[in-house]
C-alpha positions as a Python dict, from the first residue, in 0.01 Angstrom:
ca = {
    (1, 'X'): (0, 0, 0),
    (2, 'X'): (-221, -61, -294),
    (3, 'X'): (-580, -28, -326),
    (4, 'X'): (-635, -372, -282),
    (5, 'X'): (-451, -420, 64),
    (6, 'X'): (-579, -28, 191),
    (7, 'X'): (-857, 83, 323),
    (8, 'X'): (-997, 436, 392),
    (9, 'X'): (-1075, 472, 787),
    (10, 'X'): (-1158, 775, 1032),
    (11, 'X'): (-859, 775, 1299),
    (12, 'X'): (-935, 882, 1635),
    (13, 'X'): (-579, 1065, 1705),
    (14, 'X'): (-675, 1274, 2010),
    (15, 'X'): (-973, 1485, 2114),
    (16, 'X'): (-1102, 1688, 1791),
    (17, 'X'): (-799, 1513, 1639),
    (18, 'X'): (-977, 1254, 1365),
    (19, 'X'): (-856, 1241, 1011),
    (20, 'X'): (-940, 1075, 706),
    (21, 'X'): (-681, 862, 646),
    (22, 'X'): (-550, 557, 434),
    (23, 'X'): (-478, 243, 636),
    (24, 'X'): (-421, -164, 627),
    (25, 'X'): (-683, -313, 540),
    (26, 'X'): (-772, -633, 770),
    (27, 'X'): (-708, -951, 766),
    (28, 'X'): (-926, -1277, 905),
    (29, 'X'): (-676, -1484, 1133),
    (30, 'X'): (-855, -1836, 1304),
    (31, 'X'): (-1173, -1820, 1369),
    (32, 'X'): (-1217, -1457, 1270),
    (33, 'X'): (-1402, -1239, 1023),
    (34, 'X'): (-1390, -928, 778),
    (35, 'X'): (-1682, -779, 708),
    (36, 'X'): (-1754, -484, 482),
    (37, 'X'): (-1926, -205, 662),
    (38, 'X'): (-2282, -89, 533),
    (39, 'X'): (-2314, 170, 809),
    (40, 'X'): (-2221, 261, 1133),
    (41, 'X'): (-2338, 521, 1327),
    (42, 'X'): (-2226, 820, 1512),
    (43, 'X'): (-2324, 782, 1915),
    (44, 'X'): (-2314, 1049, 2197),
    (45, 'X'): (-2034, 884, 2330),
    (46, 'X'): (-1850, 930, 2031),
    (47, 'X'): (-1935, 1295, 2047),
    (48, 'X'): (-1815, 1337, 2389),
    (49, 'X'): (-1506, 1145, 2322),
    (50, 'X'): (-1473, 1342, 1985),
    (51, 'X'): (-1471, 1656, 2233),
    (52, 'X'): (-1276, 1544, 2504),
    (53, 'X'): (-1458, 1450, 2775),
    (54, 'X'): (-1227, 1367, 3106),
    (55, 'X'): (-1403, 989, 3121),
    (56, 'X'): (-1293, 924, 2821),
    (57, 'X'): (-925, 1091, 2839),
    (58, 'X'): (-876, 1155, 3187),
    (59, 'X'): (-625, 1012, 3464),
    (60, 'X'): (-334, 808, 3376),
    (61, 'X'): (-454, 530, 3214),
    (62, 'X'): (-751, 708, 2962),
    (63, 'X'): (-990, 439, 2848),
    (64, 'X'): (-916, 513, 2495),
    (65, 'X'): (-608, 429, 2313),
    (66, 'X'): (-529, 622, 2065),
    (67, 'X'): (-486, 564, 1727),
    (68, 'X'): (-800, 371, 1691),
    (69, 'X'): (-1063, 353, 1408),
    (70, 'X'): (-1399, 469, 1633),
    (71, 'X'): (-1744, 367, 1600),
    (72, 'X'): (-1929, 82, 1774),
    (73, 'X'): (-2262, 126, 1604),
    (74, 'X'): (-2199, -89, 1285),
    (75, 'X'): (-2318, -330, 1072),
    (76, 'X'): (-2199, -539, 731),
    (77, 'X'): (-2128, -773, 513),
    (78, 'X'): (-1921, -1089, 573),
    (79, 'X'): (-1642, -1093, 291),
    (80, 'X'): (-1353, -1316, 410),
    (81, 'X'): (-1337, -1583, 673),
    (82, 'X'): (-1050, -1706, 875),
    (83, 'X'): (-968, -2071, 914),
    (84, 'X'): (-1322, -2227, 1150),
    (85, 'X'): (-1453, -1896, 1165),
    (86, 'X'): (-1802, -2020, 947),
    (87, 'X'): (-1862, -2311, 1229),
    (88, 'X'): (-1742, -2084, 1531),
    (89, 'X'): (-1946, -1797, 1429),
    (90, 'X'): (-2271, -1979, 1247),
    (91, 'X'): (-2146, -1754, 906),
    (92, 'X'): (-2087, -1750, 572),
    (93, 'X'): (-1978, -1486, 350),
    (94, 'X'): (-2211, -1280, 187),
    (95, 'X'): (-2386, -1288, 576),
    (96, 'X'): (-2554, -981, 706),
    (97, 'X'): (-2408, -952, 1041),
    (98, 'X'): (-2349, -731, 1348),
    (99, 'X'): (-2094, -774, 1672),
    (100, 'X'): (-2255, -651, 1990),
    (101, 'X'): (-2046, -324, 2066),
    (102, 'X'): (-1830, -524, 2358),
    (103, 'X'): (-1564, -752, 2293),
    (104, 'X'): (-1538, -1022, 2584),
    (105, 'X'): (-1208, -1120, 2691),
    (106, 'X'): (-1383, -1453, 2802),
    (107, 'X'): (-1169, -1539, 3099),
    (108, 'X'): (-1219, -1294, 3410),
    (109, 'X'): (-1519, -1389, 3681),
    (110, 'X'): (-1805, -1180, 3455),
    (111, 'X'): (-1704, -1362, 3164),
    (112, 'X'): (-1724, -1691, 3280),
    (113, 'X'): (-2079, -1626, 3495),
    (114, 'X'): (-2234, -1514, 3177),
    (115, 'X'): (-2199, -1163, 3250),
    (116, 'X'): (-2001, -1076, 2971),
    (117, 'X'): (-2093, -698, 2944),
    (118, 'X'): (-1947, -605, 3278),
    (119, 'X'): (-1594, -821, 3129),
    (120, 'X'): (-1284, -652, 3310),
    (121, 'X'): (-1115, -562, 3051),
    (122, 'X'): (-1367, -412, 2886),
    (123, 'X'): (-1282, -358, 2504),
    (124, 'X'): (-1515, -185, 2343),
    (125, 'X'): (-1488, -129, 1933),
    (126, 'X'): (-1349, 203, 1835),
    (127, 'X'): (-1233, 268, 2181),
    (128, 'X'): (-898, 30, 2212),
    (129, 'X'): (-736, -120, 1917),
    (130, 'X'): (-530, -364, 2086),
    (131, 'X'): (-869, -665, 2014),
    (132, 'X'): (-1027, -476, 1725),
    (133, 'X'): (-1099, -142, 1541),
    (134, 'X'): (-1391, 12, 1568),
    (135, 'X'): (-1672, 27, 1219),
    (136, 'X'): (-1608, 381, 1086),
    (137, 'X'): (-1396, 239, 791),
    (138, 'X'): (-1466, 55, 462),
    (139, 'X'): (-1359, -303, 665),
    (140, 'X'): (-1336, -439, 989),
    (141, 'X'): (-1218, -732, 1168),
    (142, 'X'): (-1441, -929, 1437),
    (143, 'X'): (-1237, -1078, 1666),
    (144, 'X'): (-1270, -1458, 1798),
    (145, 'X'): (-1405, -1328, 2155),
    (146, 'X'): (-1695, -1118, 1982),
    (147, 'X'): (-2055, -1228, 1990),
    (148, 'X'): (-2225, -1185, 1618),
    (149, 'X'): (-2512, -1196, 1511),
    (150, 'X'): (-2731, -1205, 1181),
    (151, 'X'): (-2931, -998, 1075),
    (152, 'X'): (-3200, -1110, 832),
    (153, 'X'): (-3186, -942, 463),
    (154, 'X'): (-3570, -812, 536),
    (155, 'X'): (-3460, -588, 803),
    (156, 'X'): (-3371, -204, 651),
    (157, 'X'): (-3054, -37, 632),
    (158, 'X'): (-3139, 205, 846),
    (159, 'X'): (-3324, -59, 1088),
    (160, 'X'): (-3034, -264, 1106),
    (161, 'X'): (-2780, 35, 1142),
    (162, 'X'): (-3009, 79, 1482),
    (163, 'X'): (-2978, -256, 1607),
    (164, 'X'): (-2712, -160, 1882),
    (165, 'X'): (-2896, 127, 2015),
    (166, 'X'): (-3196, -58, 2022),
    (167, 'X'): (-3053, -349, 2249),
    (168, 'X'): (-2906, -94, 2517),
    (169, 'X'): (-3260, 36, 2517),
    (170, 'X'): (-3438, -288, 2534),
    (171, 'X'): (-3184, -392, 2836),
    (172, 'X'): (-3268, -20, 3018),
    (173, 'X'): (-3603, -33, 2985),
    (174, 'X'): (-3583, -414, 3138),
    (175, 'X'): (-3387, -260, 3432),
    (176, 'X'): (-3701, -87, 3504),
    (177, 'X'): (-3902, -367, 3528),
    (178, 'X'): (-4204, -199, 3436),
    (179, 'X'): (-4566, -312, 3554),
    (180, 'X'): (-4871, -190, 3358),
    (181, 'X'): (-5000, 35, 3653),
    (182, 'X'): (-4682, 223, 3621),
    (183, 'X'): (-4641, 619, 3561),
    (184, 'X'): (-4312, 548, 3386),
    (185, 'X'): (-4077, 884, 3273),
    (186, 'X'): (-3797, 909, 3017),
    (187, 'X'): (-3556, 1190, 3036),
    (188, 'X'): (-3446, 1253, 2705),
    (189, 'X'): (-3510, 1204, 2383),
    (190, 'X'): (-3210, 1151, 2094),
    (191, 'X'): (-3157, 829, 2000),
    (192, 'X'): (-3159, 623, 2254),
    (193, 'X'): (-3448, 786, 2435),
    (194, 'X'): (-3669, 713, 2111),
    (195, 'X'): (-3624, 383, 2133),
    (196, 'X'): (-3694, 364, 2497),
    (197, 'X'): (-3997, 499, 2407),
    (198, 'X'): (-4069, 232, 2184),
    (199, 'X'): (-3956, -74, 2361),
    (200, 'X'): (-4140, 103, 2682),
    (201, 'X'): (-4452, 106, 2483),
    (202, 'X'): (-4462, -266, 2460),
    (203, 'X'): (-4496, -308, 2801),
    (204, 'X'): (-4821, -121, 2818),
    (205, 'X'): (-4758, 92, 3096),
    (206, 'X'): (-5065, 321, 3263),
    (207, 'X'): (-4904, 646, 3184),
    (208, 'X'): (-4559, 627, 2967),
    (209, 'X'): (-4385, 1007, 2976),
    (210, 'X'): (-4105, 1180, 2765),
    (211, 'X'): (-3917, 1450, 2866),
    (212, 'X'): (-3701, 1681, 2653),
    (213, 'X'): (-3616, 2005, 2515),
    (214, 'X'): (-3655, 2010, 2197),
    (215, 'X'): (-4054, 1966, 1995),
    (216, 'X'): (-3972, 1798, 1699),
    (217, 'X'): (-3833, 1513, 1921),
    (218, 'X'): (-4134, 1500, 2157),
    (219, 'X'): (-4410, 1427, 1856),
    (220, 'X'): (-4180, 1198, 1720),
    (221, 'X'): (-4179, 1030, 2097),
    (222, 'X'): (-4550, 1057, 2052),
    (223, 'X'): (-4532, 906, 1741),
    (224, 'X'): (-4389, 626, 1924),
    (225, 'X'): (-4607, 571, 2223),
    (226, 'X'): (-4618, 889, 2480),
    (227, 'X'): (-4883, 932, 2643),
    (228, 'X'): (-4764, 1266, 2766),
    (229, 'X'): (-4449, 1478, 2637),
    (230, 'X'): (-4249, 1752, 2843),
    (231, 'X'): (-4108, 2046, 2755),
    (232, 'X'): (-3913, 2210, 3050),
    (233, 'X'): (-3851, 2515, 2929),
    (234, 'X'): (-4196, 2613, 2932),
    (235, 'X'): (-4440, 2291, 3119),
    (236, 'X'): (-4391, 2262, 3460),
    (237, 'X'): (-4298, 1874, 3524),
    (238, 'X'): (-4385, 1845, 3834),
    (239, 'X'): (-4680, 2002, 3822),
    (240, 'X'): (-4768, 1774, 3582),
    (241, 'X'): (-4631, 1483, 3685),
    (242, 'X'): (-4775, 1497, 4026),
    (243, 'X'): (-5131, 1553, 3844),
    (244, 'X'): (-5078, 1212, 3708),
    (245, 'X'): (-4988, 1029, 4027),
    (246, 'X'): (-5210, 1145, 4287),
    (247, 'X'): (-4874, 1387, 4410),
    (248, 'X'): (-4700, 1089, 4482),
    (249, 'X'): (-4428, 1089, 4180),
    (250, 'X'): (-4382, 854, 3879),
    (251, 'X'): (-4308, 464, 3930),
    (252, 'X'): (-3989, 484, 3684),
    (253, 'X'): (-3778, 745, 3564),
    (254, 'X'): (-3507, 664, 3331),
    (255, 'X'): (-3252, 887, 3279),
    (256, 'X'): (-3094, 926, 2935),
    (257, 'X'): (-3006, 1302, 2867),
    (258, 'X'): (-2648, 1267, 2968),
    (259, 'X'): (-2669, 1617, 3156),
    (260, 'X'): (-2653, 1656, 3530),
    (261, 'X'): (-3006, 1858, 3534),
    (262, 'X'): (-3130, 1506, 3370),
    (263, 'X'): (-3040, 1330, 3740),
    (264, 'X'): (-3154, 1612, 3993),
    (265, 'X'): (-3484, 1614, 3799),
    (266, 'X'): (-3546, 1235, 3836),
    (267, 'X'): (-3468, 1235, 4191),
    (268, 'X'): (-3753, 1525, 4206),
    (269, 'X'): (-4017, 1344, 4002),
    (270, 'X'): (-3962, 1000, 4102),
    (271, 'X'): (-4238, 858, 4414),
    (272, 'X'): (-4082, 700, 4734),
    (273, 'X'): (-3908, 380, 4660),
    (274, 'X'): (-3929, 421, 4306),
    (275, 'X'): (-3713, 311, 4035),
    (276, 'X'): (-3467, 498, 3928),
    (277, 'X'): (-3254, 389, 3593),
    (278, 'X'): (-2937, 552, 3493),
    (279, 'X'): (-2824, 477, 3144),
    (280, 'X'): (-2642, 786, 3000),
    (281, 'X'): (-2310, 845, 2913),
    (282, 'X'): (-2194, 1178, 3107),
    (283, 'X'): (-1947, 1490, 2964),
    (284, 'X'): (-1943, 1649, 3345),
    (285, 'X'): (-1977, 1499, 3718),
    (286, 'X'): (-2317, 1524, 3867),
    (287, 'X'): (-2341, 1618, 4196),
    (288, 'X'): (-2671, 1528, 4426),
    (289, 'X'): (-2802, 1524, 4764),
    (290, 'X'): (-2759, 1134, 4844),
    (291, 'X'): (-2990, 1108, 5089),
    (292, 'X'): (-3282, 1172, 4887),
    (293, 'X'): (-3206, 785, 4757),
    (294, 'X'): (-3157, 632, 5111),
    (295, 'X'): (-3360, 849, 5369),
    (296, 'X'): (-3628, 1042, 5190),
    (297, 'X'): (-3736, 818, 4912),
    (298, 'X'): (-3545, 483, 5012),
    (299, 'X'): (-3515, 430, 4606),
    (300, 'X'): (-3422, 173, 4381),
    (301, 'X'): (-3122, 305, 4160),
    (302, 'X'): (-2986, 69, 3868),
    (303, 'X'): (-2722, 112, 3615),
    (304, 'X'): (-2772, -3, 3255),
    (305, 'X'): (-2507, -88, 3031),
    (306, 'X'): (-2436, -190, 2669),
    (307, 'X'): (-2735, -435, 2581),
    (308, 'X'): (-2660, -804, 2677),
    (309, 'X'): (-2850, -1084, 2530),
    (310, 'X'): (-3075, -764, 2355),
    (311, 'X'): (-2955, -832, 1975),
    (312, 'X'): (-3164, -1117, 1897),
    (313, 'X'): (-3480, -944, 2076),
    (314, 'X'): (-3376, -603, 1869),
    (315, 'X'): (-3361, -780, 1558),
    (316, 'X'): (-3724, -965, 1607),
    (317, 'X'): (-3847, -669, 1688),
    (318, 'X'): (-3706, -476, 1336),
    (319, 'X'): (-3812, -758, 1165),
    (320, 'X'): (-4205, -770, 1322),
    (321, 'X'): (-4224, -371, 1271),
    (322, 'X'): (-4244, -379, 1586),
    (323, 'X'): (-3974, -90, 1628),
    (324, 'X'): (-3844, 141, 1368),
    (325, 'X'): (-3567, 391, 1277),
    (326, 'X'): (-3806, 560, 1135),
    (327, 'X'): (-3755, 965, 1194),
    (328, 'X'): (-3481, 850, 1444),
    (329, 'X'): (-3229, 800, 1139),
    (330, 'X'): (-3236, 1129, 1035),
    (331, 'X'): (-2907, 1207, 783),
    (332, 'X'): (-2654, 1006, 664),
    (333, 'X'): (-2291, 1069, 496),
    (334, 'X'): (-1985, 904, 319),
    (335, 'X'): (-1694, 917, 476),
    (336, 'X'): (-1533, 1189, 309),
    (337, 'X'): (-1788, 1386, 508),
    (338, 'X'): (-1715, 1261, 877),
    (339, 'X'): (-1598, 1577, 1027),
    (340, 'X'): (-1956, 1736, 882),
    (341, 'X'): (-2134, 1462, 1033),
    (342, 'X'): (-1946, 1468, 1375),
    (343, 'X'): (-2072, 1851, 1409),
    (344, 'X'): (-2422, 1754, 1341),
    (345, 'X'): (-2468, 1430, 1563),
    (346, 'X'): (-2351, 1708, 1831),
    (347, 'X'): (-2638, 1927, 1798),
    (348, 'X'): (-3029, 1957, 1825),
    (349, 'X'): (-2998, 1965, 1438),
    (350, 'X'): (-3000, 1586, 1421),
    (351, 'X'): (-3081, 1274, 1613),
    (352, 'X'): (-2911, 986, 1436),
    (353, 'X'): (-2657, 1072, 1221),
    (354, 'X'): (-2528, 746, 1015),
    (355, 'X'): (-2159, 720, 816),
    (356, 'X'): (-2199, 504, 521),
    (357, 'X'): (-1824, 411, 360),
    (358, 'X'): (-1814, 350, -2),
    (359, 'X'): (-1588, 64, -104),
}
């Protein structure tokens, strides 16, 4: 290879297996692109894929195929086009453009009824490489199936490096359906969490409440729109929480701490036929007493995945300043650096940790 046909990529090889390595650089077949990535950022997922986490590796058929090129939290630059890829995606190059983080294969029953996100075969970028590598390298190739997006020049770096955490929040908090006499409660705080926050906000709920362990990140979720922040490890959340509701429990909990305490919690705090919202990404089963959901509290438990048809609303919203990255973004790092910024996205030290290559 030569430097013009190479590209330098993170490989995901194996759990705490990813090297810095040298590799093809892509191509743009029909109706495909090549962009150049600006950033793309480090998720909790990647983290507990990173460090092996069974749902990730497990069972005979692990959902990630190794070698891949991770990341699903991307943005870039449009620099080649493949033959009616301008008309099929709406580009051109020199477009500021993102892919939503799922690749639909376009033909099974969710596909076809619109509800691409739940597609069968579920590729996701930087997970399987057999549809497309993921956006922790210099280039990338969108595939024909992948729904893009532009993003308008006025929207920041680090704004538009947030885009795809901000849809999955947008879509959460929607799962909530949240009414403005609601005591609504998010569990957790990193990235995701923030921008739950925000995007909860919006909806002007009566009482809107953050829960997490660490300070720093429960002024910033004031910052944002709390009306009330909880530390566990010294506040008493129920106590509190039932001061708030008459001792009847919050209207909404959503649950993005990715730890089994986060789930046990919610089905503590949360009022009889409340709303329950599971987002998060787990490293570990959770185990719970089912029939607090059907006999005791008869609740209403919904998933919440990727962020379908949230891009376009994200994107408005960066552009209003409506949203921000704002203290959410909070280091960033070439990719020379990736193992360094692995170890940080992993810890308390950070909350979004962005990889920007340099081409």
């Amino acid at each position: 290879m030569d430097k013009h046909t190479e590209m330098q990529a993170v490989v995901c090889h194996g759990p705490k297996d990813y090297r810095l390595q040298r590799i093809s650089k892509p191509q743009a077949r029909p109706n495909e692109l090549v962009i150049r990535i600006a950033a793309c950022g480090i998720c909790a997922s990647d983290c507990k894929c990173h460090s092996g986490a069974a749902m990730f590796w497990g069972g005979d058929n692990p959902w990630v195929k190794a070698p891949v090129v991770p990341g699903h939290e991307f943005f870039g630059y449009v620099v080649e086009v493949g033959e009616g890829a301008e008309e099929h995606f709406e580009v051109a190059v020199g477009d500021k453009v993102i892919a939503e983080q799922i690749v639909p294969c376009a033909k099974c029953r969710f596909c076809k009824s619109g509800k691409y996100w739940m597609c069968e075969v579920h590729n996701i970028f930087g997970f399987q490489r057999e549809v497309a590598e993921g956006g922790m390298a210099q280039y990338m190739r969108i595939p024909k199936t992948a729904i893009v997006h532009k993003i308008p020049e006025s929207v920041s770096l680090e704004d538009s490096a947030l885009v795809e955490p901000m849809a999955c929040s947008i879509h959460t908090v929607n799962r909530g359906e949240i009414q403005l006499d609601d005591v609504v409660v998010i569990a957790g705080a990193g990235t995701l969490g923030l921008c739950m926050v925000q995007v909860a906000a919006l909806k002007t709920p009566k009482k809107l409440v953050v829960i997490d362990m660490v300070d720093e990140r429960l002024e910033l979720a004031k910052q944002f729109g709390a009306d009330v922040v909880i530390n566990p490890s010294r506040d008493n959340a129920r106590e509190i929480i039932n001061g708030l509701t008459d001792h009847y429990g919050c209207d909404v909990y959503i649950e993005t701490t990715g730890v089994p305490a986060g789930v046990t919690q919610g089905l503590d705090l949360i009022r009889k036929l409340g709303r329950f919202v599971e987002f998060s990404v787990f490293g570990a089963e959770t185990s719970v007493d089912w029939s607090i959901i059907g006999d005791r509290k008869e609740l209403d438990v919904r998933g919440a995945h990727l962020g379908p048809y949230c891009y376009p609303i994200a994107i408005d919203l960066f552009e209003r300043g409506l949203v921000t990255s704002k203290g959410i973004v909070t280091h960033d790092f070439p990719l020379d650096n990736f193992a360094e910024a692995f170890e940080l996205a992993n810890s308390t030290k950070s909350i979004k940790v962005l990889l920007k290559p340099v081409v």
